[in-house]
Short mmCIF file of C-alpha atoms and ligand atoms in Angstrom, two decimals:
data_model
loop_
_atom_site.label_atom_id
_atom_site.label_comp_id
_atom_site.label_asym_id
_atom_site.label_seq_id
_atom_site.Cartn_x
_atom_site.Cartn_y
_atom_site.Cartn_z
CA UNK L 1 -181.79 53.76 27.22
CA UNK L 2 -179.87 56.97 26.55
CA UNK L 3 -177.35 58.12 29.04
CA UNK L 4 -176.18 61.72 29.79
CA UNK L 5 -173.00 60.79 27.82
CA UNK L 6 -174.99 59.57 24.95
CA UNK L 7 -176.73 63.08 24.78
CA UNK L 8 -173.22 64.71 24.37
CA UNK L 9 -172.20 65.72 27.97
CA UNK L 10 -168.57 66.28 28.66
CA UNK L 11 -166.99 64.43 31.53
CA UNK L 12 -166.74 67.75 33.74
CA UNK L 13 -170.60 67.93 33.45
CA UNK L 14 -171.00 64.29 33.86
CA UNK L 15 -169.16 64.34 37.09
CA UNK L 16 -171.58 67.12 38.33
CA UNK L 17 -174.58 65.08 37.02
CA UNK L 18 -173.33 62.00 39.08
CA UNK L 19 -172.75 64.19 42.31
CA UNK L 20 -176.38 65.30 42.00
CA UNK L 21 -177.48 61.65 41.79
CA UNK L 22 -179.15 62.08 38.34
CA UNK L 23 -179.05 58.52 37.01
CA UNK L 24 -180.74 59.03 33.52
CA UNK L 25 -181.94 61.94 31.52
CA UNK L 26 -185.61 62.83 32.01
CA UNK L 27 -187.78 63.00 28.67
CA UNK L 28 -187.38 66.64 28.29
CA UNK L 29 -183.71 66.39 28.89
CA UNK L 30 -183.41 63.85 26.07
CA UNK L 31 -184.77 66.47 23.78
CA UNK L 32 -183.30 69.71 24.99
CA UNK L 33 -179.69 68.71 25.86
CA UNK L 34 -178.72 67.53 22.18
CA UNK L 35 -180.83 70.33 20.68
CA UNK L 36 -178.89 72.93 22.64
CA UNK L 37 -175.56 71.29 22.01
CA UNK L 38 -176.12 71.26 18.38
CA UNK L 39 -177.51 74.76 18.34
CA UNK L 40 -180.49 73.54 16.32
CA UNK L 41 -183.78 75.43 16.22
CA UNK L 42 -185.38 77.58 18.78
CA UNK L 43 -187.30 75.28 21.26
CA UNK L 44 -190.87 75.77 22.76
CA UNK L 45 -191.33 73.16 25.60
CA UNK L 46 -194.46 72.44 27.59
CA UNK L 47 -192.84 71.67 30.74
CA UNK L 48 -193.44 72.40 34.48
CA UNK L 49 -191.50 72.25 37.58
CA UNK L 50 -190.53 68.53 38.36
CA UNK L 51 -189.76 67.75 34.71
CA UNK L 52 -185.99 68.34 35.00
CA UNK L 53 -186.26 71.39 32.79
CA UNK L 54 -183.60 73.35 34.68
CA UNK L 55 -181.01 70.83 33.86
CA UNK L 56 -182.66 70.49 30.40
CA UNK L 57 -181.44 73.91 29.53
CA UNK L 58 -178.87 74.47 32.26
CA UNK L 59 -176.38 71.51 31.47
CA UNK L 60 -175.80 72.21 27.82
CA UNK L 61 -175.52 75.96 28.31
CA UNK L 62 -172.95 75.52 31.25
CA UNK L 63 -171.07 72.95 28.88
CA UNK L 64 -170.87 75.62 26.12
CA UNK L 65 -170.10 78.90 27.80
CA UNK L 66 -166.76 80.30 26.68
CA UNK L 67 -164.97 81.16 30.00
CA UNK L 68 -162.29 83.29 28.54
CA UNK L 69 -164.82 85.60 26.57
CA UNK L 70 -166.21 88.89 27.83
CA UNK L 71 -169.92 89.64 27.49
CA UNK L 72 -173.11 87.95 28.63
CA UNK L 73 -173.81 84.52 26.75
CA UNK L 74 -176.80 83.33 28.25
CA UNK L 75 -179.89 85.15 29.71
CA UNK L 76 -182.43 83.18 31.70
CA UNK L 77 -185.59 85.00 32.48
CA UNK L 78 -188.01 83.65 35.22
CA UNK L 79 -191.00 85.02 37.07
CA UNK L 80 -189.77 85.19 40.73
CA UNK L 81 -186.79 85.82 42.92
CA UNK L 82 -187.08 82.36 44.32
CA UNK L 83 -186.98 80.72 40.98
CA UNK L 84 -184.21 82.93 40.18
CA UNK L 85 -182.20 81.79 43.12
CA UNK L 86 -183.20 78.27 42.53
CA UNK L 87 -181.84 78.33 38.87
CA UNK L 88 -178.73 80.00 40.08
CA UNK L 89 -178.13 77.16 42.63
CA UNK L 90 -178.87 74.43 40.05
CA UNK L 91 -176.54 76.08 37.50
CA UNK L 92 -173.68 76.52 39.97
CA UNK L 93 -173.93 72.81 40.91
CA UNK L 94 -173.89 71.95 37.17
CA UNK L 95 -170.77 74.21 36.76
CA UNK L 96 -168.90 72.59 39.78
CA UNK L 97 -166.54 70.69 37.58
CA UNK L 98 -165.74 73.62 35.26
CA UNK L 99 -163.31 76.48 36.00
CA UNK L 100 -164.21 79.93 35.34
CA UNK L 101 -167.92 79.86 34.60
CA UNK L 102 -169.44 82.91 36.39
CA UNK L 103 -173.24 83.48 37.16
CA UNK L 104 -175.19 86.57 38.40
CA UNK L 105 -178.72 86.60 39.42
CA UNK L 106 -180.65 89.87 39.31
CA UNK L 107 -184.17 90.49 40.68
CA UNK L 108 -186.33 93.08 42.30
CA UNK L 109 -186.34 93.84 46.09
CA UNK L 110 -182.50 93.69 46.36
CA UNK L 111 -179.86 96.44 45.74
CA UNK L 112 -179.45 97.31 42.17
CA UNK L 113 -175.98 98.83 42.79
CA UNK L 114 -174.77 95.34 44.13
CA UNK L 115 -175.98 93.61 41.07
CA UNK L 116 -174.48 96.36 38.85
CA UNK L 117 -171.13 95.72 40.50
CA UNK L 118 -171.50 91.87 39.90
CA UNK L 119 -172.15 92.44 36.34
CA UNK L 120 -169.22 94.65 35.90
CA UNK L 121 -166.93 91.97 37.32
CA UNK L 122 -168.11 89.86 34.38
CA UNK L 123 -170.73 87.27 33.99
CA UNK L 124 -171.35 84.58 31.24
CA UNK L 125 -174.77 83.61 32.56
CA UNK L 126 -177.34 86.00 33.89
CA UNK L 127 -180.61 84.83 35.55
CA UNK L 128 -183.08 87.46 36.15
CA UNK L 129 -186.67 88.57 36.80
CA UNK L 130 -187.98 90.62 33.78
CA UNK L 131 -188.50 93.95 35.75
CA UNK L 132 -185.10 93.95 37.08
CA UNK L 133 -183.40 92.79 33.96
CA UNK L 134 -185.09 95.53 31.94
CA UNK L 135 -183.94 97.99 34.41
CA UNK L 136 -180.25 97.00 34.18
CA UNK L 137 -180.56 97.02 30.22
CA UNK L 138 -181.72 100.57 30.43
CA UNK L 139 -178.92 101.59 32.70
CA UNK L 140 -176.57 100.06 30.24
CA UNK L 141 -175.31 97.69 32.97
CA UNK L 142 -176.38 94.64 31.19
CA UNK L 143 -175.70 94.49 27.42
CA UNK L 144 -177.01 91.58 25.20
CA UNK L 145 -175.02 91.98 22.12
CA UNK L 146 -173.11 88.80 22.84
CA UNK L 147 -176.00 86.67 23.70
CA UNK L 148 -176.04 83.07 22.31
CA UNK L 149 -178.95 81.62 24.49
CA UNK L 150 -182.14 83.35 25.79
CA UNK L 151 -184.20 81.06 28.04
CA UNK L 152 -187.73 82.05 29.05
CA UNK L 153 -188.48 79.98 31.99
CA UNK L 154 -192.21 79.57 33.28
CA UNK L 155 -193.23 81.92 30.35
CA UNK L 156 -197.02 81.60 31.17
CA UNK L 157 -196.43 82.76 34.84
CA UNK L 158 -194.18 85.56 33.79
CA UNK L 159 -197.19 86.93 31.73
CA UNK L 160 -199.67 86.13 34.50
CA UNK L 161 -197.56 88.26 36.67
CA UNK L 162 -197.71 91.17 34.28
CA UNK L 163 -194.34 91.13 32.79
CA UNK L 164 -195.64 91.16 29.21
CA UNK L 165 -194.37 94.63 28.24
CA UNK L 166 -191.12 94.04 30.11
CA UNK L 167 -190.62 90.87 28.02
CA UNK L 168 -191.39 92.60 24.84
CA UNK L 169 -188.83 95.17 25.64
CA UNK L 170 -186.15 92.88 26.51
CA UNK L 171 -186.80 90.36 23.67
CA UNK L 172 -186.83 93.29 21.01
CA UNK L 173 -183.30 94.26 22.18
CA UNK L 174 -181.78 90.74 21.48
CA UNK L 175 -180.22 89.87 18.14
CA UNK L 176 -181.76 87.02 16.02
CA UNK L 177 -178.46 85.18 16.24
CA UNK L 178 -179.17 83.59 19.65
CA UNK L 179 -181.09 80.37 20.33
CA UNK L 180 -184.35 81.01 22.17
CA UNK L 181 -185.72 78.44 24.49
CA UNK L 182 -189.06 78.91 25.89
CA UNK L 183 -190.49 76.72 28.74
CA UNK L 184 -194.05 76.90 29.91
CA UNK L 185 -196.34 74.65 31.80
CA UNK L 186 -199.47 75.95 29.90
CA UNK L 187 -199.56 77.43 26.44
CA UNK L 188 -202.14 80.32 26.75
CA UNK L 189 -202.50 82.75 23.71
CA UNK L 190 -199.86 85.35 25.20
CA UNK L 191 -197.19 82.52 25.16
CA UNK L 192 -198.01 81.77 21.67
CA UNK L 193 -197.74 85.40 20.67
CA UNK L 194 -194.31 85.63 22.11
CA UNK L 195 -193.21 82.41 20.29
CA UNK L 196 -194.76 83.83 17.00
CA UNK L 197 -193.19 87.28 17.37
CA UNK L 198 -189.67 86.46 18.71
CA UNK L 199 -188.89 82.96 17.88
CA UNK L 200 -187.82 81.44 14.66
CA UNK L 201 -189.39 78.28 13.41
CA UNK L 202 -189.50 76.86 16.98
CA UNK L 203 -189.64 73.04 17.61
CA UNK L 204 -192.24 72.11 19.92
CA UNK L 205 -191.65 69.57 22.60
CA UNK L 206 -194.23 68.00 24.73
CA UNK L 207 -192.14 65.43 26.32
CA UNK L 208 -192.50 65.80 30.11
CA UNK L 209 -195.54 67.74 29.85
CA UNK L 210 -196.33 66.53 33.23
CA UNK L 211 -193.92 66.09 35.99
CA UNK L 212 -192.09 62.84 36.01
CA UNK L 213 -193.76 61.66 39.09
CA UNK L 214 -197.34 62.26 37.60
CA UNK L 215 -198.04 58.57 37.70
CA UNK L 216 -197.52 58.57 41.29
CA UNK L 217 -200.36 61.14 41.76
CA UNK L 218 -203.98 60.04 42.40
CA UNK L 219 -206.73 62.37 42.09
CA UNK L 220 -209.85 62.33 44.22
CA UNK L 221 -212.94 64.61 44.41
CA UNK L 222 -215.32 65.40 47.16
CA UNK L 223 -218.58 67.07 46.66
CA UNK L 224 -219.86 69.60 49.28
CA UNK L 225 -222.10 72.66 49.31
CA UNK L 226 -219.96 75.81 49.03
CA UNK L 227 -220.46 76.76 52.72
CA UNK L 228 -218.86 73.36 53.82
CA UNK L 229 -215.71 73.56 51.99
CA UNK L 230 -213.73 74.63 55.04
CA UNK L 231 -215.13 71.80 57.20
CA UNK L 232 -214.20 69.34 54.31
CA UNK L 233 -210.50 70.70 54.33
CA UNK L 234 -210.47 70.21 58.08
CA UNK L 235 -211.73 66.68 58.01
CA UNK L 236 -209.46 65.75 55.23
CA UNK L 237 -206.58 67.18 57.25
CA UNK L 238 -208.00 65.32 60.37
CA UNK L 239 -208.08 62.05 58.46
CA UNK L 240 -204.40 62.26 57.34
CA UNK L 241 -202.48 63.10 60.56
CA UNK L 242 -199.18 63.29 58.78
CA UNK L 243 -200.38 65.53 56.00
CA UNK L 244 -197.70 67.89 54.48
CA UNK L 245 -199.18 69.78 51.74
CA UNK L 246 -200.51 72.91 49.98
CA UNK L 247 -204.12 74.00 49.95
CA UNK L 248 -204.74 76.12 46.84
CA UNK L 249 -207.25 78.76 46.79
CA UNK L 250 -208.15 81.33 43.91
CA UNK L 251 -208.00 84.37 45.96
CA UNK L 252 -205.86 86.18 48.55
CA UNK L 253 -208.76 86.92 50.71
CA UNK L 254 -209.61 83.06 50.59
CA UNK L 255 -206.13 82.31 51.57
CA UNK L 256 -206.11 84.61 54.48
CA UNK L 257 -209.50 83.45 55.76
CA UNK L 258 -208.73 79.84 55.71
CA UNK L 259 -205.27 80.27 57.28
CA UNK L 260 -206.93 82.09 60.15
CA UNK L 261 -209.63 79.55 60.57
CA UNK L 262 -206.99 76.75 60.57
CA UNK L 263 -204.95 78.60 63.02
CA UNK L 264 -207.69 79.16 65.33
CA UNK L 265 -208.72 75.46 65.03
CA UNK L 266 -205.20 74.63 66.13
CA UNK L 267 -203.56 73.56 62.83
CA UNK L 268 -200.08 74.13 61.82
CA UNK L 269 -200.69 76.21 59.02
CA UNK L 270 -199.69 79.47 57.39
CA UNK L 271 -200.43 81.54 54.33
CA UNK L 272 -198.58 82.50 51.07
CA UNK L 273 -200.16 85.20 48.93
CA UNK L 274 -199.43 88.35 47.08
CA UNK L 275 -200.32 90.64 50.02
CA UNK L 276 -197.27 89.38 52.00
CA UNK L 277 -193.87 91.33 51.44
CA UNK L 278 -191.12 89.54 49.97
CA UNK L 279 -189.49 89.01 53.27
CA UNK L 280 -192.58 87.60 54.72
CA UNK L 281 -192.91 85.17 51.78
CA UNK L 282 -189.33 84.03 52.11
CA UNK L 283 -189.90 83.30 55.78
CA UNK L 284 -193.13 81.26 55.16
CA UNK L 285 -191.46 79.34 52.32
CA UNK L 286 -188.39 78.66 54.28
CA UNK L 287 -190.58 77.40 57.33
CA UNK L 288 -192.65 75.23 55.10
CA UNK L 289 -189.45 73.62 53.40
CA UNK L 290 -188.22 72.83 56.79
CA UNK L 291 -191.56 71.32 57.73
CA UNK L 292 -192.16 73.67 60.44
CA UNK L 293 -195.46 74.28 58.67
CA UNK L 294 -197.58 71.41 57.81
CA UNK L 295 -200.31 73.04 55.69
CA UNK L 296 -199.45 75.91 53.36
CA UNK L 297 -202.34 77.91 52.15
CA UNK L 298 -201.64 79.52 48.87
CA UNK L 299 -202.52 81.12 45.76
CA UNK L 300 -201.15 79.77 42.53
CA UNK L 301 -199.04 82.84 41.68
CA UNK L 302 -197.48 83.22 45.10
CA UNK L 303 -196.52 79.73 45.38
CA UNK L 304 -194.45 79.75 42.30
CA UNK L 305 -190.84 79.15 42.80
CA UNK L 306 -191.50 76.92 45.89
CA UNK L 307 -189.90 73.78 45.19
CA UNK L 308 -190.70 71.12 47.76
CA UNK L 309 -190.39 67.51 46.50
CA UNK L 310 -191.97 65.61 49.40
CA UNK L 311 -195.56 66.98 49.59
CA UNK L 312 -198.09 64.22 50.47
CA UNK L 313 -201.18 66.13 49.37
CA UNK L 314 -202.42 68.97 47.29
CA UNK L 315 -205.88 70.21 48.42
CA UNK L 316 -207.87 72.13 45.85
CA UNK L 317 -210.03 74.33 47.93
CA UNK L 318 -211.35 75.85 44.79
CA UNK L 319 -210.44 74.70 41.21
CA UNK L 320 -208.59 77.04 39.02
CA UNK L 321 -210.34 78.48 36.04
CA UNK L 322 -207.54 77.19 33.77
CA UNK L 323 -207.48 73.43 33.77
CA UNK L 324 -203.81 73.56 32.93
CA UNK L 325 -203.31 75.40 36.23
CA UNK L 326 -204.61 72.45 37.99
CA UNK L 327 -202.08 70.17 36.30
CA UNK L 328 -199.39 72.31 37.52
CA UNK L 329 -200.92 72.22 41.07
CA UNK L 330 -201.24 68.39 41.19
CA UNK L 331 -197.79 67.99 39.77
CA UNK L 332 -196.35 69.47 42.95
CA UNK L 333 -197.05 66.21 44.83
CA UNK L 334 -196.03 62.58 43.69
CA UNK L 335 -192.40 63.69 43.15
CA UNK L 336 -189.07 61.95 44.10
CA UNK L 337 -190.61 58.41 43.77
CA UNK L 338 -193.17 59.22 46.56
CA UNK L 339 -197.03 58.66 46.13
CA UNK L 340 -198.99 61.78 46.41
CA UNK L 341 -202.65 62.62 46.35
CA UNK L 342 -204.52 65.66 44.82
CA UNK L 343 -207.92 66.15 46.51
CA UNK L 344 -210.35 68.35 44.92
CA UNK L 345 -213.32 70.02 46.91
CA UNK L 346 -216.18 70.72 44.55
CA UNK L 347 -219.70 72.06 44.55
CA UNK L 348 -222.32 69.93 42.77
CA UNK L 349 -222.55 72.40 39.99
CA UNK L 350 -218.84 72.07 39.19
CA UNK L 351 -218.98 68.46 38.67
CA UNK L 352 -218.49 68.85 34.97
CA UNK L 353 -215.13 70.10 35.49
CA UNK L 354 -213.97 66.57 36.44
CA UNK L 355 -214.35 65.15 33.00
CA UNK L 356 -212.26 67.90 31.48
CA UNK L 357 -209.51 67.49 34.03
CA UNK L 358 -209.51 63.65 33.68
CA UNK L 359 -209.07 64.31 29.92
CA UNK L 360 -206.07 66.59 30.35
CA UNK L 361 -204.40 64.47 33.15
CA UNK L 362 -205.03 61.10 31.30
CA UNK L 363 -206.32 59.61 34.51
CA UNK L 364 -209.68 58.62 36.22
CA UNK L 365 -210.45 60.69 39.11
CA UNK L 366 -212.03 58.94 42.19
CA UNK L 367 -215.22 60.20 43.89
CA UNK L 368 -214.99 59.95 47.39
CA UNK L 369 -217.05 60.85 50.47
CA UNK L 370 -215.98 63.45 53.04
CA UNK L 371 -215.32 61.02 56.10
CA UNK L 372 -217.79 61.13 58.94
CA UNK L 373 -216.65 62.00 62.49
CA UNK L 374 -216.57 58.39 63.49
CA UNK L 375 -214.32 57.26 60.47
CA UNK L 376 -211.91 60.30 61.38
CA UNK L 377 -211.91 59.35 65.16
CA UNK L 378 -211.04 55.72 64.27
CA UNK L 379 -208.27 56.63 61.85
CA UNK L 380 -206.77 59.09 64.44
CA UNK L 381 -207.02 56.44 67.11
CA UNK L 382 -205.07 53.80 64.99
CA UNK L 383 -202.53 56.44 64.18
CA UNK L 384 -202.06 57.21 67.84
CA UNK L 385 -201.58 53.65 68.75
CA UNK L 386 -199.00 53.41 66.01
CA UNK L 387 -197.30 56.30 67.24
CA UNK L 388 -197.30 54.84 70.71
CA UNK L 389 -195.86 51.67 69.52
CA UNK L 390 -193.10 53.21 67.59
CA UNK L 391 -192.08 55.87 69.69
CA UNK L 392 -188.37 55.98 70.70
CA UNK L 393 -187.92 55.56 74.36
CA UNK L 394 -184.77 57.16 75.87
CA UNK L 395 -184.15 54.67 78.56
CA UNK L 396 -181.29 56.51 80.14
CA UNK L 397 -183.11 59.94 80.42
CA UNK L 398 -186.28 58.40 81.69
CA UNK L 399 -184.65 56.02 84.29
CA UNK L 400 -184.30 58.48 87.12
CA UNK L 401 -188.11 59.25 86.92
CA UNK L 402 -189.46 55.88 86.56
CA UNK L 403 -189.56 54.67 89.99
CA UNK L 404 -191.75 57.70 91.00
CA UNK L 405 -194.02 57.37 87.83
CA UNK L 406 -194.45 53.51 88.59
CA UNK L 407 -195.45 54.27 92.00
CA UNK L 408 -197.85 56.88 91.13
CA UNK L 409 -199.86 54.48 88.55
CA UNK L 410 -199.42 51.45 90.79
CA UNK L 411 -203.20 51.51 91.59
CA UNK L 412 -204.08 51.26 87.87
CA UNK L 413 -204.12 47.93 85.97
CA UNK L 414 -202.74 47.90 82.30
CA UNK L 415 -205.71 48.46 80.58
CA UNK L 416 -207.10 51.25 82.78
CA UNK L 417 -203.83 52.91 82.06
CA UNK L 418 -204.09 52.29 78.31
CA UNK L 419 -207.51 53.85 78.27
CA UNK L 420 -206.29 56.93 79.99
CA UNK L 421 -203.33 57.34 77.58
CA UNK L 422 -205.59 57.11 74.54
CA UNK L 423 -208.32 59.46 76.23
CA UNK L 424 -205.60 62.07 77.19
CA UNK L 425 -204.74 62.47 73.46
CA UNK L 426 -208.18 61.57 72.06
CA UNK L 427 -210.93 63.41 74.10
CA UNK L 428 -210.78 66.57 72.20
CA UNK L 429 -211.40 64.58 68.71
CA UNK L 430 -214.33 62.71 70.17
CA UNK L 431 -215.68 66.00 71.52
CA UNK L 432 -215.41 67.74 68.47
CA UNK L 433 -216.85 65.17 66.22
CA UNK L 434 -219.57 63.97 68.37
CA UNK L 435 -222.01 66.29 66.82
CA UNK L 436 -220.51 66.32 63.37
CA UNK L 437 -222.98 65.49 60.55
CA UNK L 438 -222.66 64.36 57.04
CA UNK L 439 -221.60 67.20 54.82
CA UNK L 440 -221.61 65.40 51.58
CA UNK L 441 -223.70 66.92 48.88
CA UNK L 442 -226.17 64.88 47.01
CA UNK L 443 -224.44 64.09 43.54
CA UNK L 444 -224.26 62.18 40.50
CA UNK L 445 -220.64 61.14 40.24
CA UNK L 446 -218.95 61.31 36.99
CA UNK L 447 -219.52 58.12 34.96
CA UNK L 448 -216.65 56.82 33.07
CA UNK L 449 -217.06 55.24 29.68
CA UNK L 450 -215.40 51.99 30.98
CA UNK L 451 -218.27 51.76 33.30
CA UNK L 452 -220.62 51.29 30.29
CA UNK L 453 -223.82 53.01 29.31
CA UNK L 454 -226.15 50.56 31.16
CA UNK L 455 -224.23 50.97 34.40
CA UNK L 456 -224.90 54.68 34.77
CA UNK L 457 -225.22 55.26 38.44
CA UNK L 458 -228.58 56.46 39.65
CA UNK L 459 -228.85 59.76 41.28
CA UNK L 460 -228.10 59.29 45.07
CA UNK L 461 -230.59 60.17 47.52
CA UNK L 462 -229.99 63.52 49.31
CA UNK L 463 -227.38 63.01 52.19
CA UNK L 464 -229.20 61.89 55.34
CA UNK L 465 -229.57 64.74 57.90
CA UNK L 466 -227.37 64.31 60.83
CA UNK L 467 -230.20 65.38 63.16
CA UNK L 468 -227.73 67.70 64.82
CA UNK L 469 -227.68 71.51 64.40
CA UNK L 470 -224.41 72.70 62.84
CA UNK L 471 -223.04 76.00 63.22
CA UNK L 472 -221.38 78.23 60.50
CA UNK L 473 -219.32 76.14 58.00
CA UNK L 474 -220.72 72.82 59.33
CA UNK L 475 -218.88 73.29 62.80
CA UNK L 476 -220.66 72.20 65.71
CA UNK L 477 -222.86 74.83 67.16
CA UNK L 478 -221.29 77.49 69.36
CA UNK L 479 -220.31 76.03 72.69
CA UNK L 480 -219.55 72.61 71.38
CA UNK L 481 -216.80 73.81 68.94
CA UNK L 482 -213.62 72.54 70.28
CA UNK L 483 -210.17 72.26 68.87
CA UNK L 484 -209.54 69.18 66.90
CA UNK L 485 -206.28 70.20 65.69
CA UNK L 486 -202.94 68.67 65.38
CA UNK L 487 -202.11 66.02 67.90
CA UNK L 488 -198.39 66.80 67.86
P1 AMP R 1 -186.91 71.10 37.62
O1 AMP R 1 -188.09 70.60 36.78
O2 AMP R 1 -185.82 71.74 36.92
O3 AMP R 1 -187.54 71.99 38.65
O4 AMP R 1 -186.27 69.88 38.49
C1 AMP R 1 -187.00 69.15 39.35
C2 AMP R 1 -186.01 68.28 40.29
O5 AMP R 1 -185.53 67.18 39.56
C3 AMP R 1 -184.84 69.03 40.78
O6 AMP R 1 -184.87 68.66 42.19
C4 AMP R 1 -183.78 68.28 40.17
O7 AMP R 1 -182.53 68.45 40.94
C5 AMP R 1 -184.28 66.99 39.84
N1 AMP R 1 -183.83 66.40 38.51
C6 AMP R 1 -183.47 67.01 37.30
N2 AMP R 1 -182.88 66.07 36.43
C7 AMP R 1 -183.07 64.99 36.93
C8 AMP R 1 -182.67 63.52 36.60
N3 AMP R 1 -182.21 63.39 35.40
N4 AMP R 1 -182.66 62.50 37.39
C9 AMP R 1 -183.20 62.78 38.71
N5 AMP R 1 -183.53 63.98 39.16
C10 AMP R 1 -183.39 64.93 38.39
#
């Protein structure tokens, strides 16, 4: 097993790696660190957030920058301001054992004058978004003649965000002497074109194509009619009281609508999409990171740069058109050694997509039924009992009130008291789900080759009718709709 030392890192960097708690290099680091230290060929790497790619390029660059020399030696381009700041934080930590390494990050939405001043003071490493970087190059505040490394991080996302022309303009201004390192979660045509136009005989690395925790992710799909998607999300959230996750949707209007439905149903949710200002996005991300928001409803582009490693669930409200984007979404859970689930809500006509995704992910996806109201109530009840059992009692603070409380309930026996505690917390769930019907669509689940030809499952009969009238989106009809939101 190769260590960071075997890969060629110096003691100053090894100290930083140790402080960060990295025990051994990730697959992508094993490839990129020696390749960058030996200044070998250009590199094009399929890698997404979570593979350790930032250290993969950051450690060898930080080790090699020449601190006494003027001029920018490394330029790292990435799609968003958040990612820019994240990379800057990471590289600053890698450089903590080396004197004199200076980094500057440049991005839109902040004062360009301040950034020009920082660049004038001298920076060996510049981390920037393409638009602002080009602006600074045009103003001659940023010169690239001395560049040794050019990193394109999340290249696919930079193209998705419309930075194609800016990238072309920047890349055409750099000399061919440098080493170019391109990282991308997916390899669409646009990324291939950049590689063909600006990179020399690049070596392709696919190690770490999926996040290192991908084995920890299980994939489940649920089939409902389109108008029941929201009800499905709600039931899945209710079934998982401790959920901390992202609900991905394709459009901003979906994100807006789902968030407002969740909020009016009493959930702890917020939206992250392109209609928000940068400051609003920052606030939402910060609150989500601090777990003040339990469910983040996001579009793919807006959620880039949000690095949270403890997500329990990803919910695909709609699947993306590009299957690689699904891999990226699901790779956001199952990190840091924790198990994670990626849940997919589908219409019957989208079932064919499951096979395609299974091939890409290399795992079997499990068909599951959206739980019934009774199943959810049971699960919530047990979760409530667990919480009651495990709650920390502050004896000292409660002591003064206890005699009065005991007196007040003295006429109730233990069982009666328990019933009341449970009912207090639970009545709204029971009320809400009393009339909830089965929303599973009739489907023929994906048959896997290991199930054998003869075992092909028969088409299931249509889901039984609940006999109850459902309101819009499968909610109980007006008047019966009650909040079944978070219990905390
Ligand atoms: P990245 O793919 O660069 O976004 O990194 C994902 C996360 O993995 C970050 O929180 C890093 O600090 C962490 N990380 C990077 N390399 C290692 C490593 N070799 N061992 C453990 N954690 C790592």
